[in-house]
Amino acid sequence: MAIKKRKGFRFSNYVAPNLSPFEKLFEIFKELITHTSGDVDEALDWLRELDKEYGLTDENYTIDDFVEDLKAKGYLREEFEKGENDGTGTSKADLAITAKMERVIRQAALDQIFGKIKRSGSGNHKTGKPGRGDEHTGEFREYRFGDSLERISMTESLKNAQINHGIGNFNLSEEDLVVEDTQFKAQMSTVLMIDISHSMILYGEDRITPAKKVAMALAELITTRYPKDTLEILVFGNDAWPIPIKELPYLKVGPYHTNTVAGLQLAMDMLRRKRNTNKQIFMITDGKPSCIRLPDGTYYKNSVGLDDYIVEKCYNMARQARKLHIPITTFMIAKDPYLTQFVRHFTEANRGKAFFTGLKGLGEMIFEDYEQNRRKRLKG
């Protein structure tokens, strides 16, 4: 009597991947260069301090060797500045990250944030509406007049023919044919607003670095997985201005107040130029609106409490966005009761969404909301 083999799982102790000295340091360096906003010298200073404390290197591979490898692999470049008033013509070399390194940082942010989210399936986003699209659903239905031949599932149709007419006398009729349903691919235009007011680094908490990571990861996701979608990024302090994706690693907080109205105006101007039906605004902020630019070009600022004049301007912008069918999703880092009330009124005026969150989980929250919004048509 044959013994039946048992099937199951075999567990073993976790074995850490065998990383080279360069790879170990590179993982740390990618995180440091994000925190230092692209300042290579500062990142290397931190790396040397960590090396002293934790013994990251030895005599066979030093930090200097690591720097040389970064340059050789195309992650760092040397920028030369002529010496001043020394008459020797000597130059000083400063290290800067390359476009290749910028891409690596974005990919690392994507892996760090998006890797935590449970995903199903692949491909571009769906509208959820069946039709003659190009996104397979995995579901079948009977053949209808007008269905294209390439949509017929031969495997399922032959199976039906055998069931309906028997195996001995093969016969395939129109009633046996089945086709696979498809869905139209939707396109999304997103503007991500990042608050760079001074409060993003106040109170002993670095809030700008997580915001940068989210922006870099979202940019990398859309570029690689949803190339038909568009993502534009703007920052807002006293004013608002767009920034290219390649500048994200270098983003810093300024000595600014929070001009939310300017950011929303610019975001809507960007989206008006897009032909996509689906448009949305994501806003990452931790503070209250405290600044607005007046028609004469001067700034009206008030950092004490919520200013009724500024707040009402924000509500008006929310209503304008609603008329343009542009939902605004606000990711509010701060949780002060009076700010929470403001965000709720703002969200109600736009009929958008609001998330009151800390820094941990911000990325996953934004990604999940992006995916969810892409599965439905936002224009009502």
Tab-separated table of C-alpha atoms in Angstrom, residues 52-367:
chain	number	residue	atom	x	y	z
A	52	LYS	CA	31.242	55.573	15.555
A	53	GLU	CA	28.325	54.504	17.744
A	54	TYR	CA	27.342	51.240	16.090
A	55	GLY	CA	30.485	50.133	14.217
A	56	LEU	CA	28.959	50.024	10.760
A	57	THR	CA	32.327	49.699	9.016
A	58	ASP	CA	35.750	48.168	9.614
A	59	GLU	CA	39.284	48.594	8.258
A	60	ASN	CA	38.355	46.634	5.125
A	61	TYR	CA	35.540	48.997	4.115
A	62	THR	CA	35.336	52.554	5.443
A	63	ILE	CA	32.960	55.464	4.969
A	64	ASP	CA	35.467	56.940	2.510
A	65	ASP	CA	35.283	53.730	0.483
A	66	PHE	CA	31.511	54.004	0.555
A	67	VAL	CA	31.637	57.576	-0.775
A	68	GLU	CA	33.936	56.512	-3.604
A	69	ASP	CA	31.519	53.703	-4.488
A	70	LEU	CA	28.607	56.165	-4.509
A	71	LYS	CA	30.477	58.286	-7.017
A	72	ALA	CA	31.572	55.304	-9.110
A	73	LYS	CA	28.010	53.945	-9.275
A	74	GLY	CA	26.621	57.298	-10.382
A	75	TYR	CA	24.741	58.203	-7.196
A	76	LEU	CA	26.903	61.214	-6.316
A	77	ARG	CA	28.641	63.826	-8.420
A	78	GLU	CA	31.258	66.432	-7.605
A	79	GLU	CA	30.457	70.111	-8.153
A	80	PHE	CA	33.437	72.461	-8.317
A	81	GLU	CA	33.576	76.071	-7.204
A	82	LYS	CA	36.566	78.271	-7.968
A	83	GLY	CA	38.650	79.357	-4.996
A	84	GLU	CA	38.300	82.973	-3.913
A	85	ASN	CA	41.241	85.413	-3.862
A	86	ASP	CA	43.918	82.760	-3.406
A	87	GLY	CA	45.518	83.269	-6.819
A	88	THR	CA	46.151	79.569	-7.219
A	89	GLY	CA	43.145	78.688	-9.368
A	90	THR	CA	42.315	75.831	-7.045
A	91	SER	CA	38.726	74.679	-6.719
A	92	LYS	CA	36.639	73.208	-3.976
A	93	ALA	CA	34.562	70.092	-4.736
A	94	ASP	CA	31.128	69.718	-3.179
A	95	LEU	CA	29.160	66.474	-3.391
A	96	ALA	CA	25.601	66.421	-4.717
A	97	ILE	CA	23.148	63.642	-5.494
A	98	THR	CA	22.471	62.755	-9.132
A	99	ALA	CA	19.213	62.182	-11.013
A	100	LYS	CA	19.853	58.451	-10.561
A	101	MET	CA	19.948	58.917	-6.790
A	102	GLU	CA	16.767	61.003	-6.861
A	103	ARG	CA	15.008	58.114	-8.597
A	104	VAL	CA	16.376	55.627	-6.051
A	105	ILE	CA	15.037	57.784	-3.197
A	106	ARG	CA	11.581	57.895	-4.787
A	107	GLN	CA	11.625	54.122	-5.282
A	108	ALA	CA	12.698	53.599	-1.671
A	109	ALA	CA	9.803	55.766	-0.485
A	110	LEU	CA	7.427	53.757	-2.647
A	111	ASP	CA	8.709	50.445	-1.262
A	112	GLN	CA	8.569	51.755	2.285
A	113	ILE	CA	5.000	53.045	2.083
A	114	PHE	CA	3.245	51.078	-0.629
A	115	GLY	CA	4.832	47.814	0.468
A	116	LYS	CA	2.759	47.942	3.654
A	117	ILE	CA	-0.533	47.983	1.800
A	118	LYS	CA	-2.263	44.755	0.858
A	119	ARG	CA	-3.006	44.927	-2.829
A	120	SER	CA	-4.956	42.673	-5.134
A	121	GLY	CA	-4.575	42.438	-8.871
A	122	SER	CA	-2.465	44.581	-11.118
A	123	GLY	CA	-2.771	46.998	-13.991
A	124	ASN	CA	-4.342	50.407	-14.232
A	125	HIS	CA	-7.248	51.625	-12.133
A	126	LYS	CA	-10.813	50.744	-12.989
A	127	THR	CA	-13.991	52.781	-13.145
A	128	GLY	CA	-16.069	49.824	-11.966
A	129	LYS	CA	-18.307	50.163	-15.023
A	130	PRO	CA	-18.387	47.162	-17.413
A	131	GLY	CA	-18.210	47.696	-21.152
A	132	ARG	CA	-15.918	47.414	-24.135
A	133	GLY	CA	-12.850	48.302	-22.221
A	134	ASP	CA	-9.386	46.821	-21.976
A	135	GLU	CA	-9.232	45.826	-18.302
A	136	HIS	CA	-10.131	42.155	-17.668
A	137	THR	CA	-12.443	41.456	-14.749
A	138	GLY	CA	-12.130	37.653	-14.607
A	139	GLU	CA	-15.913	37.297	-14.928
A	140	PHE	CA	-17.719	35.677	-17.878
A	141	ARG	CA	-21.107	36.151	-19.525
A	142	GLU	CA	-22.943	34.826	-22.573
A	143	TYR	CA	-22.000	36.044	-26.047
A	144	ARG	CA	-24.067	38.967	-27.334
A	145	PHE	CA	-24.400	40.255	-30.871
A	146	GLY	CA	-21.727	42.865	-31.448
A	147	ASP	CA	-19.103	41.383	-29.112
A	148	SER	CA	-15.699	41.285	-30.804
A	149	LEU	CA	-14.180	37.881	-31.565
A	150	GLU	CA	-11.031	38.524	-29.504
A	151	ARG	CA	-13.149	38.783	-26.365
A	152	ILE	CA	-14.472	35.224	-26.726
A	153	SER	CA	-13.003	32.864	-24.162
A	154	MET	CA	-12.242	29.721	-26.177
A	155	THR	CA	-11.548	27.593	-23.105
A	156	GLU	CA	-14.897	28.387	-21.479
A	157	SER	CA	-16.757	28.126	-24.806
A	158	LEU	CA	-15.321	24.663	-25.608
A	159	LYS	CA	-16.190	23.529	-22.101
A	160	ASN	CA	-19.797	24.630	-22.677
A	161	ALA	CA	-19.900	22.810	-26.010
A	162	GLN	CA	-18.795	19.534	-24.400
A	163	ILE	CA	-21.333	19.909	-21.595
A	164	ASN	CA	-24.212	20.845	-23.914
A	165	HIS	CA	-23.539	18.459	-26.843
A	166	GLY	CA	-21.333	15.700	-25.451
A	167	ILE	CA	-17.723	14.746	-26.132
A	168	GLY	CA	-18.327	12.165	-28.861
A	169	ASN	CA	-20.033	14.469	-31.363
A	170	PHE	CA	-18.338	17.857	-31.140
A	171	ASN	CA	-20.587	20.804	-31.934
A	172	LEU	CA	-20.044	24.496	-31.101
A	173	SER	CA	-23.040	26.805	-31.373
A	174	GLU	CA	-23.569	30.470	-30.622
A	175	GLU	CA	-25.303	29.528	-27.371
A	176	ASP	CA	-22.069	27.933	-26.165
A	177	LEU	CA	-19.972	31.057	-26.579
A	178	VAL	CA	-18.981	33.104	-23.570
A	179	VAL	CA	-16.964	36.311	-23.377
A	180	GLU	CA	-14.904	37.818	-20.591
A	181	ASP	CA	-16.144	41.112	-19.227
A	182	THR	CA	-13.851	44.123	-19.341
A	183	GLN	CA	-13.886	47.538	-17.729
A	184	PHE	CA	-12.860	50.913	-18.994
A	185	LYS	CA	-9.609	52.262	-17.586
A	186	ALA	CA	-10.095	55.581	-15.875
A	187	GLN	CA	-7.605	58.409	-15.781
A	188	MET	CA	-6.985	60.575	-12.760
A	189	SER	CA	-5.427	64.003	-12.412
A	190	THR	CA	-4.195	64.667	-8.890
A	191	VAL	CA	-2.658	67.745	-7.301
A	192	LEU	CA	-0.814	67.146	-4.045
A	193	MET	CA	-0.532	70.214	-1.805
A	194	ILE	CA	2.222	70.199	0.841
A	195	ASP	CA	2.258	72.686	3.697
A	196	ILE	CA	5.789	74.095	4.171
A	197	SER	CA	4.943	76.631	6.850
A	198	HIS	CA	7.273	76.884	9.828
A	199	SER	CA	4.984	74.813	12.029
A	200	MET	CA	5.945	71.701	10.030
A	201	ILE	CA	9.151	71.518	12.083
A	202	LEU	CA	7.949	73.055	15.336
A	203	TYR	CA	7.242	71.314	18.634
A	204	GLY	CA	10.198	68.943	18.245
A	205	GLU	CA	8.559	66.947	15.460
A	206	ASP	CA	9.759	66.591	11.867
A	207	ARG	CA	6.585	66.655	9.821
A	208	ILE	CA	8.018	67.671	6.452
A	209	THR	CA	10.043	64.479	5.894
A	210	PRO	CA	6.987	62.141	6.008
A	211	ALA	CA	5.164	64.550	3.671
A	212	LYS	CA	8.104	64.432	1.246
A	213	LYS	CA	8.206	60.653	1.388
A	214	VAL	CA	4.501	60.422	0.579
A	215	ALA	CA	4.918	62.786	-2.377
A	216	MET	CA	7.934	60.883	-3.723
A	217	ALA	CA	6.227	57.515	-3.330
A	218	LEU	CA	3.006	58.722	-4.941
A	219	ALA	CA	4.978	60.203	-7.846
A	220	GLU	CA	6.850	56.943	-8.362
A	221	LEU	CA	3.655	54.886	-8.161
A	222	ILE	CA	1.844	56.970	-10.760
A	223	THR	CA	4.854	57.167	-13.069
A	224	THR	CA	5.454	53.410	-13.063
A	225	ARG	CA	2.036	51.854	-12.505
A	226	TYR	CA	-0.464	54.425	-13.785
A	227	PRO	CA	1.384	56.285	-16.556
A	228	LYS	CA	-1.847	57.728	-17.960
A	229	ASP	CA	-2.582	59.488	-14.676
A	230	THR	CA	-1.033	62.835	-13.836
A	231	LEU	CA	0.370	64.109	-10.558
A	232	GLU	CA	1.365	67.694	-9.949
A	233	ILE	CA	2.822	68.927	-6.687
A	234	LEU	CA	2.651	72.355	-5.123
A	235	VAL	CA	3.887	73.760	-1.851
A	236	PHE	CA	2.248	76.547	0.095
A	237	GLY	CA	3.484	78.937	2.751
A	238	ASN	CA	2.881	82.684	2.438
A	239	ASP	CA	2.309	81.949	-1.257
A	240	ALA	CA	1.945	78.794	-3.335
A	241	TRP	CA	4.068	77.560	-6.206
A	242	PRO	CA	4.484	74.315	-8.158
A	243	ILE	CA	7.594	72.192	-7.834
A	244	PRO	CA	8.827	69.452	-10.192
A	245	ILE	CA	9.042	65.916	-8.858
A	246	LYS	CA	12.832	65.935	-9.082
A	247	GLU	CA	12.992	68.713	-6.450
A	248	LEU	CA	11.140	66.736	-3.784
A	249	PRO	CA	14.249	65.363	-2.037
A	250	TYR	CA	15.456	68.934	-1.507
A	251	LEU	CA	12.190	70.314	-0.107
A	252	LYS	CA	12.553	72.342	3.097
A	253	VAL	CA	10.287	74.244	5.439
A	254	GLY	CA	10.507	78.031	5.263
A	255	PRO	CA	9.758	80.878	7.698
A	256	TYR	CA	6.211	81.015	6.366
A	257	HIS	CA	2.652	81.373	7.536
A	258	THR	CA	-0.049	79.146	5.996
A	259	ASN	CA	-1.814	80.561	2.931
A	260	THR	CA	-4.237	77.716	2.246
A	261	VAL	CA	-6.281	79.855	-0.141
A	262	ALA	CA	-3.286	80.451	-2.429
A	263	GLY	CA	-2.593	76.722	-2.517
A	264	LEU	CA	-6.181	75.857	-3.420
A	265	GLN	CA	-6.323	78.552	-6.108
A	266	LEU	CA	-3.193	77.215	-7.760
A	267	ALA	CA	-4.362	73.597	-7.476
A	268	MET	CA	-7.653	74.384	-9.206
A	269	ASP	CA	-5.863	76.350	-11.937
A	270	MET	CA	-3.677	73.293	-12.572
A	271	LEU	CA	-6.669	70.961	-12.773
A	272	ARG	CA	-8.725	73.233	-15.031
A	273	ARG	CA	-6.192	72.547	-17.783
A	274	LYS	CA	-6.650	68.782	-17.513
A	275	ARG	CA	-9.067	66.967	-19.815
A	276	ASN	CA	-9.556	64.009	-17.514
A	277	THR	CA	-12.996	63.590	-15.993
A	278	ASN	CA	-11.537	62.495	-12.666
A	279	LYS	CA	-9.749	65.227	-10.747
A	280	GLN	CA	-8.842	65.522	-7.089
A	281	ILE	CA	-6.779	67.495	-4.604
A	282	PHE	CA	-4.826	65.986	-1.717
A	283	MET	CA	-3.761	68.475	0.952
A	284	ILE	CA	-1.243	67.635	3.670
A	285	THR	CA	-1.188	70.252	6.412
A	286	ASP	CA	-0.629	70.517	10.142
A	287	GLY	CA	-1.703	74.054	10.853
A	288	LYS	CA	-4.498	76.490	10.561
A	289	PRO	CA	-4.795	78.973	7.661
A	290	SER	CA	-3.073	82.096	8.945
A	291	CYS	CA	-2.255	84.166	5.876
A	292	ILE	CA	-3.922	85.541	2.775
A	293	ARG	CA	-2.743	87.830	0.018
A	294	LEU	CA	-4.854	90.963	-0.480
A	295	PRO	CA	-5.693	92.486	-3.892
A	296	ASP	CA	-3.058	95.215	-3.409
A	297	GLY	CA	-0.330	92.564	-3.065
A	298	THR	CA	0.150	92.885	0.692
A	299	TYR	CA	-0.334	90.011	3.132
A	300	TYR	CA	-2.885	89.820	5.872
A	301	LYS	CA	-1.574	87.516	8.619
A	302	ASN	CA	-3.035	86.352	11.888
A	303	SER	CA	-1.522	83.423	13.787
A	304	VAL	CA	-3.775	83.769	16.838
A	305	GLY	CA	-6.697	81.369	16.710
A	306	LEU	CA	-8.862	81.097	13.621
A	307	ASP	CA	-9.335	84.373	11.771
A	308	ASP	CA	-12.932	84.658	10.471
A	309	TYR	CA	-11.868	86.542	7.330
A	310	ILE	CA	-9.241	83.971	6.328
A	311	VAL	CA	-11.411	80.996	7.252
A	312	GLU	CA	-14.347	82.244	5.181
A	313	LYS	CA	-12.040	82.614	2.164
A	314	CYS	CA	-11.046	78.965	2.636
A	315	TYR	CA	-14.681	77.871	2.726
A	316	ASN	CA	-15.334	79.804	-0.487
A	317	MET	CA	-12.471	77.981	-2.204
A	318	ALA	CA	-13.903	74.654	-1.039
A	319	ARG	CA	-17.271	75.541	-2.573
A	320	GLN	CA	-15.646	76.612	-5.847
A	321	ALA	CA	-13.830	73.286	-6.072
A	322	ARG	CA	-17.115	71.453	-5.484
A	323	LYS	CA	-18.721	73.337	-8.403
A	324	LEU	CA	-15.824	72.203	-10.586
A	325	HIS	CA	-16.370	68.590	-9.389
A	326	ILE	CA	-12.970	68.564	-7.694
A	327	PRO	CA	-13.081	66.783	-4.326
A	328	ILE	CA	-10.506	67.820	-1.724
A	329	THR	CA	-9.115	65.244	0.679
A	330	THR	CA	-7.438	66.855	3.671
A	331	PHE	CA	-4.835	64.952	5.678
A	332	MET	CA	-4.677	66.881	8.915
A	333	ILE	CA	-1.655	66.076	11.060
A	334	ALA	CA	-2.628	68.319	13.961
A	335	LYS	CA	-5.552	67.300	16.183
A	336	ASP	CA	-6.399	70.490	18.079
A	337	PRO	CA	-10.179	70.625	18.630
A	338	TYR	CA	-10.691	74.039	17.020
A	339	LEU	CA	-8.630	73.009	13.958
A	340	THR	CA	-10.566	69.767	13.706
A	341	GLN	CA	-13.795	71.776	13.633
A	342	PHE	CA	-12.427	74.022	10.880
A	343	VAL	CA	-11.422	71.031	8.728
A	344	ARG	CA	-14.840	69.459	9.190
A	345	HIS	CA	-16.620	72.621	8.049
A	346	PHE	CA	-14.177	72.937	5.150
A	347	THR	CA	-14.811	69.325	4.122
A	348	GLU	CA	-18.559	69.794	4.367
A	349	ALA	CA	-18.370	72.843	2.070
A	350	ASN	CA	-16.495	70.798	-0.529
A	351	ARG	CA	-18.241	67.483	0.134
A	352	GLY	CA	-14.789	65.953	0.192
A	353	LYS	CA	-13.052	63.889	2.833
A	354	ALA	CA	-10.846	64.531	5.837
A	355	PHE	CA	-8.447	62.311	7.743
A	356	PHE	CA	-7.151	63.311	11.145
A	357	THR	CA	-3.924	61.421	11.456
A	358	GLY	CA	-0.507	61.433	13.003
A	359	LEU	CA	2.665	61.014	11.007
A	360	LYS	CA	2.645	57.235	11.337
A	361	GLY	CA	0.422	55.696	8.692
A	362	LEU	CA	0.058	58.905	6.663
A	363	GLY	CA	1.488	57.313	3.535
A	364	GLU	CA	-0.650	54.197	3.689
A	365	MET	CA	-3.736	56.312	4.246
A	366	ILE	CA	-3.081	58.506	1.213
A	367	PHE	CA	-2.310	55.540	-1.013
